[in-house]
CSV table of C-alpha atoms in Angstrom, one decimal:
chain,number,residue,atom,x,y,z
A,1,LYS,CA,-94.5,94.4,-138.7
A,2,LEU,CA,-97.6,95.2,-136.6
A,3,ASP,CA,-99.1,91.8,-137.5
A,4,THR,CA,-95.9,90.1,-136.3
A,5,LEU,CA,-96.1,92.0,-133.0
A,6,PHE,CA,-99.8,91.2,-132.5
A,7,ASP,CA,-99.2,87.6,-133.3
A,8,ARG,CA,-96.5,87.4,-130.7
A,9,LEU,CA,-98.6,89.1,-128.1
A,10,GLU,CA,-101.5,86.8,-128.7
A,11,LYS,CA,-99.3,83.8,-128.3
A,12,ILE,CA,-98.4,84.9,-124.7
A,13,HIS,CA,-102.0,85.6,-123.9
A,14,ILE,CA,-101.9,89.5,-123.9
A,15,ASN,CA,-105.3,91.0,-124.3
A,16,SER,CA,-104.5,94.7,-123.7
A,17,ILE,CA,-102.0,97.2,-125.1
A,18,SER,CA,-100.9,100.4,-123.5
A,19,LEU,CA,-99.4,102.7,-126.3
A,20,SER,CA,-97.0,105.2,-124.8
A,21,TRP,CA,-95.3,107.9,-126.7
A,22,LEU,CA,-93.1,110.9,-125.9
A,23,VAL,CA,-94.1,114.6,-125.8
A,24,PHE,CA,-91.5,117.2,-124.8
A,25,THR,CA,-90.7,120.2,-122.7
A,26,GLU,CA,-87.8,122.6,-122.5
A,27,GLY,CA,-86.6,121.9,-119.0
A,28,VAL,CA,-87.6,121.7,-115.4
A,29,ARG,CA,-88.9,125.3,-115.3
A,30,SER,CA,-90.5,125.3,-118.7
A,31,ASN,CA,-94.2,126.3,-119.3
A,32,LYS,CA,-94.5,124.5,-122.6
A,33,ILE,CA,-95.5,120.9,-123.6
A,34,PHE,CA,-95.1,120.1,-127.3
A,35,ARG,CA,-94.4,117.5,-129.9
A,36,GLY,CA,-90.8,116.8,-130.7
A,37,PRO,CA,-88.9,114.9,-133.4
A,38,GLU,CA,-89.6,111.6,-131.6
A,39,THR,CA,-93.3,112.2,-131.2
A,40,PRO,CA,-95.3,109.9,-133.5
A,41,PRO,CA,-97.6,111.7,-136.0
A,42,ASN,CA,-101.3,111.6,-135.0
A,43,ASP,CA,-102.2,109.5,-138.0
A,44,ALA,CA,-99.6,106.9,-136.9
A,45,LEU,CA,-101.1,106.7,-133.4
A,46,ALA,CA,-104.6,106.4,-134.9
A,47,PHE,CA,-103.4,103.6,-137.2
A,48,PHE,CA,-101.9,101.6,-134.4
A,49,ALA,CA,-104.9,101.9,-132.2
A,50,LYS,CA,-107.2,100.9,-135.1
A,51,LYS,CA,-105.2,97.9,-136.1
A,52,ALA,CA,-104.8,96.7,-132.5
A,53,ALA,CA,-108.6,97.0,-131.9
A,54,GLU,CA,-109.2,95.1,-135.1
A,55,ARG,CA,-107.1,92.3,-133.7
A,56,GLY,CA,-109.2,92.2,-130.5
A,57,PHE,CA,-106.9,94.1,-128.1
A,58,ARG,CA,-108.1,96.6,-125.7
A,59,VAL,CA,-106.1,99.8,-126.1
A,60,ILE,CA,-104.9,102.4,-123.7
A,61,LEU,CA,-103.4,105.6,-125.0
A,62,ARG,CA,-100.7,107.0,-122.7
A,63,PRO,CA,-98.7,110.1,-123.7
A,64,ILE,CA,-95.7,110.7,-121.4
A,65,ILE,CA,-93.3,113.7,-121.0
A,66,ASP,CA,-89.7,113.0,-122.0
A,67,GLU,CA,-87.1,113.6,-119.4
A,68,GLN,CA,-83.9,114.4,-121.3
A,69,SER,CA,-84.2,118.2,-121.2
A,70,ILE,CA,-85.4,118.0,-117.5
A,71,MET,CA,-82.5,115.8,-116.4
A,72,ALA,CA,-80.1,118.2,-118.1
A,73,ASP,CA,-81.1,120.8,-115.4
A,74,GLY,CA,-79.9,118.7,-112.5
A,75,LYS,CA,-78.9,115.2,-111.4
A,76,TYR,CA,-82.1,114.5,-109.5
A,77,GLU,CA,-84.5,116.2,-111.8
A,78,TRP,CA,-87.1,114.2,-113.7
A,79,ARG,CA,-90.7,114.6,-114.9
A,80,GLY,CA,-91.9,114.3,-111.3
A,81,THR,CA,-90.0,117.4,-110.2
A,82,ILE,CA,-90.9,119.9,-112.9
A,83,ARG,CA,-91.6,123.4,-111.5
A,84,PRO,CA,-92.9,125.7,-114.3
A,85,THR,CA,-92.5,129.4,-113.8
A,86,ASN,CA,-96.1,129.9,-114.8
A,87,VAL,CA,-98.4,127.2,-113.6
A,88,ARG,CA,-101.4,128.5,-115.5
A,89,ALA,CA,-99.5,128.7,-118.8
A,90,TRP,CA,-98.1,125.1,-118.2
A,91,PHE,CA,-101.6,123.7,-117.7
A,92,GLU,CA,-103.0,125.5,-120.7
A,93,SER,CA,-100.2,124.2,-122.9
A,94,TYR,CA,-100.5,120.7,-121.5
A,95,THR,CA,-104.3,120.6,-121.8
A,96,THR,CA,-104.3,121.8,-125.4
A,97,LEU,CA,-102.1,118.9,-126.5
A,98,MET,CA,-104.0,116.3,-124.4
A,99,ARG,CA,-107.3,117.4,-125.9
A,100,GLU,CA,-105.9,116.7,-129.3
A,101,TYR,CA,-104.9,113.2,-128.3
A,102,ALA,CA,-108.3,112.7,-126.6
A,103,ASP,CA,-109.8,113.3,-130.1
A,104,ILE,CA,-107.7,110.4,-131.4
A,105,ALA,CA,-108.8,108.2,-128.5
A,106,GLU,CA,-112.5,109.0,-129.2
A,107,ALA,CA,-112.2,108.5,-133.0
A,108,GLN,CA,-110.6,105.1,-132.5
A,109,GLN,CA,-112.9,104.2,-129.5
A,110,VAL,CA,-110.0,103.0,-127.4
A,111,GLU,CA,-110.6,101.6,-123.9
A,112,ALA,CA,-108.9,104.3,-121.9
A,113,PHE,CA,-106.8,107.4,-121.9
A,114,VAL,CA,-104.1,108.3,-119.3
A,115,ILE,CA,-104.4,112.0,-118.6
A,116,ALA,CA,-100.8,112.3,-117.3
A,117,THR,CA,-98.0,110.2,-115.9
A,118,GLU,CA,-95.8,110.6,-112.8
A,119,LEU,CA,-96.1,114.4,-112.6
A,120,THR,CA,-95.6,114.3,-108.8
A,121,SER,CA,-94.7,117.9,-108.3
A,122,MET,CA,-97.7,119.1,-110.2
A,123,GLU,CA,-100.3,116.9,-108.5
A,124,LYS,CA,-101.0,119.5,-105.8
A,125,TYR,CA,-102.8,121.7,-108.3
A,126,LYS,CA,-106.0,119.8,-107.9
A,127,ALA,CA,-108.3,122.5,-109.4
A,128,ARG,CA,-106.1,122.6,-112.5
A,129,TRP,CA,-106.4,118.8,-112.9
A,130,ARG,CA,-110.1,119.1,-112.7
A,131,GLU,CA,-110.0,121.4,-115.6
A,132,VAL,CA,-107.7,119.1,-117.5
A,133,ILE,CA,-110.1,116.2,-116.9
A,134,LEU,CA,-113.2,118.2,-117.9
A,135,GLY,CA,-111.5,119.2,-121.1
A,136,ILE,CA,-110.7,115.6,-122.0
A,137,ARG,CA,-114.1,114.3,-121.0
A,138,GLN,CA,-115.7,116.7,-123.5
A,139,ARG,CA,-113.8,114.9,-126.2
A,140,PHE,CA,-113.4,111.3,-125.0
A,141,SER,CA,-116.2,109.0,-123.8
A,142,GLY,CA,-114.0,106.2,-122.6
A,143,LYS,CA,-112.3,105.5,-119.3
A,144,LEU,CA,-109.7,108.0,-117.8
A,145,THR,CA,-107.0,107.5,-115.3
A,146,TYR,CA,-103.8,109.1,-114.0
A,147,SER,CA,-100.5,107.2,-113.6
A,148,SER,CA,-99.1,107.7,-110.1
A,149,ASN,CA,-95.5,107.0,-109.3
A,150,GLN,CA,-94.8,104.3,-106.7
A,151,GLY,CA,-98.2,104.7,-104.9
A,152,ILE,CA,-101.5,106.5,-105.2
A,153,ALA,CA,-101.3,110.3,-105.5
A,154,ARG,CA,-103.4,112.0,-102.8
A,155,ASP,CA,-104.2,115.2,-104.6
A,156,ILE,CA,-105.3,113.9,-107.9
A,157,PRO,CA,-109.2,114.2,-108.2
A,158,TRP,CA,-109.8,110.4,-108.4
A,159,ASP,CA,-113.5,111.0,-108.1
A,160,MET,CA,-113.5,112.3,-111.7
A,161,LEU,CA,-111.5,109.3,-113.0
A,162,ASP,CA,-112.6,105.7,-113.7
A,163,PHE,CA,-109.7,103.8,-112.2
A,164,ILE,CA,-106.5,104.3,-110.3
A,165,GLY,CA,-103.3,104.1,-112.3
A,166,VAL,CA,-100.1,103.1,-110.5
A,167,ASP,CA,-96.6,102.9,-111.9
A,168,ALA,CA,-95.5,100.1,-109.6
A,169,PHE,CA,-91.8,100.6,-109.2
A,170,PHE,CA,-91.6,99.8,-105.5
A,171,LYS,CA,-88.5,99.2,-103.5
A,172,LEU,CA,-88.3,95.5,-102.6
A,173,ASP,CA,-86.4,94.3,-99.6
A,174,THR,CA,-85.2,90.8,-100.3
A,175,PRO,CA,-82.5,88.7,-98.5
A,176,THR,CA,-80.2,88.6,-101.5
A,177,LYS,CA,-79.8,90.1,-105.0
A,178,ASP,CA,-80.5,86.5,-106.3
A,179,ALA,CA,-83.9,86.5,-104.6
A,180,ALA,CA,-86.3,83.6,-105.3
A,181,VAL,CA,-89.8,84.3,-106.5
A,182,GLU,CA,-91.1,83.5,-103.0
A,183,ASP,CA,-88.8,86.2,-101.5
A,184,MET,CA,-90.1,88.8,-104.1
A,185,ILE,CA,-93.7,87.9,-103.3
A,186,ARG,CA,-93.1,88.5,-99.6
A,187,ALA,CA,-91.4,91.8,-100.3
A,188,TRP,CA,-94.3,92.9,-102.4
A,189,GLN,CA,-96.9,92.3,-99.7
A,190,LYS,CA,-96.4,95.6,-97.8
A,191,TRP,CA,-96.9,97.5,-101.0
A,192,VAL,CA,-100.0,95.5,-101.9
A,193,ARG,CA,-101.4,96.4,-98.5
A,194,VAL,CA,-100.6,100.1,-99.0
A,195,VAL,CA,-102.2,100.2,-102.5
A,196,GLU,CA,-105.3,98.2,-101.4
A,197,SER,CA,-105.8,100.4,-98.3
A,198,ARG,CA,-105.7,103.7,-100.3
A,199,ALA,CA,-107.8,102.3,-103.1
A,200,ALA,CA,-110.5,101.2,-100.6
A,201,VAL,CA,-110.7,104.8,-99.4
A,202,ILE,CA,-111.0,106.2,-102.9
A,203,GLY,CA,-113.4,103.4,-104.0
A,204,LYS,CA,-111.9,102.8,-107.4
A,205,PRO,CA,-110.2,99.8,-108.9
A,206,VAL,CA,-106.4,99.8,-109.5
A,207,VAL,CA,-104.5,99.1,-112.7
A,208,PHE,CA,-100.7,98.9,-112.8
A,209,THR,CA,-100.1,101.2,-115.7
A,210,GLU,CA,-96.4,100.5,-115.7
A,211,ILE,CA,-94.3,97.8,-114.1
A,212,GLY,CA,-91.0,96.1,-114.9
A,213,SER,CA,-87.4,95.5,-113.9
A,214,ALA,CA,-84.1,95.6,-115.8
A,215,SER,CA,-82.6,92.3,-116.8
A,216,GLN,CA,-79.7,92.8,-114.4
A,217,LYS,CA,-78.6,91.2,-111.1
A,218,GLY,CA,-80.5,92.6,-108.2
A,219,ALA,CA,-82.6,95.0,-110.4
A,220,HIS,CA,-85.8,94.0,-108.6
A,221,GLU,CA,-84.7,95.8,-105.5
A,222,ARG,CA,-85.0,99.2,-107.1
A,223,SER,CA,-86.8,98.5,-110.3
A,224,TRP,CA,-87.2,102.2,-111.3
A,225,ILE,CA,-83.5,102.3,-112.2
A,226,TRP,CA,-82.6,101.6,-115.8
A,227,ASP,CA,-79.0,100.5,-115.4
A,228,HIS,CA,-77.8,99.0,-112.2
A,229,LYS,CA,-74.3,98.3,-113.7
A,230,SER,CA,-74.6,94.8,-112.1
A,231,GLY,CA,-74.3,92.6,-115.1
A,232,LEU,CA,-76.9,90.7,-117.3
A,233,ASP,CA,-79.3,88.5,-115.4
A,234,LEU,CA,-82.3,87.4,-117.5
A,235,GLU,CA,-83.4,85.0,-114.7
A,236,ASN,CA,-83.7,87.8,-112.2
A,237,GLN,CA,-86.0,89.6,-114.5
A,238,ARG,CA,-88.0,86.4,-115.2
A,239,ARG,CA,-88.5,85.8,-111.5
A,240,TYR,CA,-89.6,89.3,-111.0
A,241,TYR,CA,-92.4,88.9,-113.6
């Protein structure tokens, strides 16, 4: 199955793979980060990274906190709103698991490791993130980044990271829900300027660590929403890409 996947990716000229997988928490106020039933075993992660590298792909490892238990605590809760009751305990739990994944990244000599993804409410703990990064650096010699949500986080210590990760789900203002490619390009320009301006201050290159849009009518306007309930529209998604 992996060979079939890799063959398909090669045919569409893909040269890098970001492998994302779920880790879990117990809710928006939880102090624990842990493996769950849907978390792949470490040997499976290592196997995938090894096989991808053998086929010539650059590999990024990107663990991400699942949101189901968080969303159960409120309509507007997600991984970007978590508020642990004990910040120190949360970071200790998180760092312990990330160090283990960093060992896999080092053993497989992957290109990069994403230290965290879209943890907007936790970004303000800059000193804690420095400790996380130091702990991972001790185990992994490759490149490190953080995946910011819809922009570039201001409190993440980018000086300790190798490039800026952006999950690029920006709101696009287009004339119609059937916007042409040219309309989408124009709508993107203000966000390009925002990202370029902030990146210039930081002095690091930018990588879109996540981007996409649902295959539904008008989904490009708010691409972070999974289901717009607007009907299938494969062409809208094609134009977005």
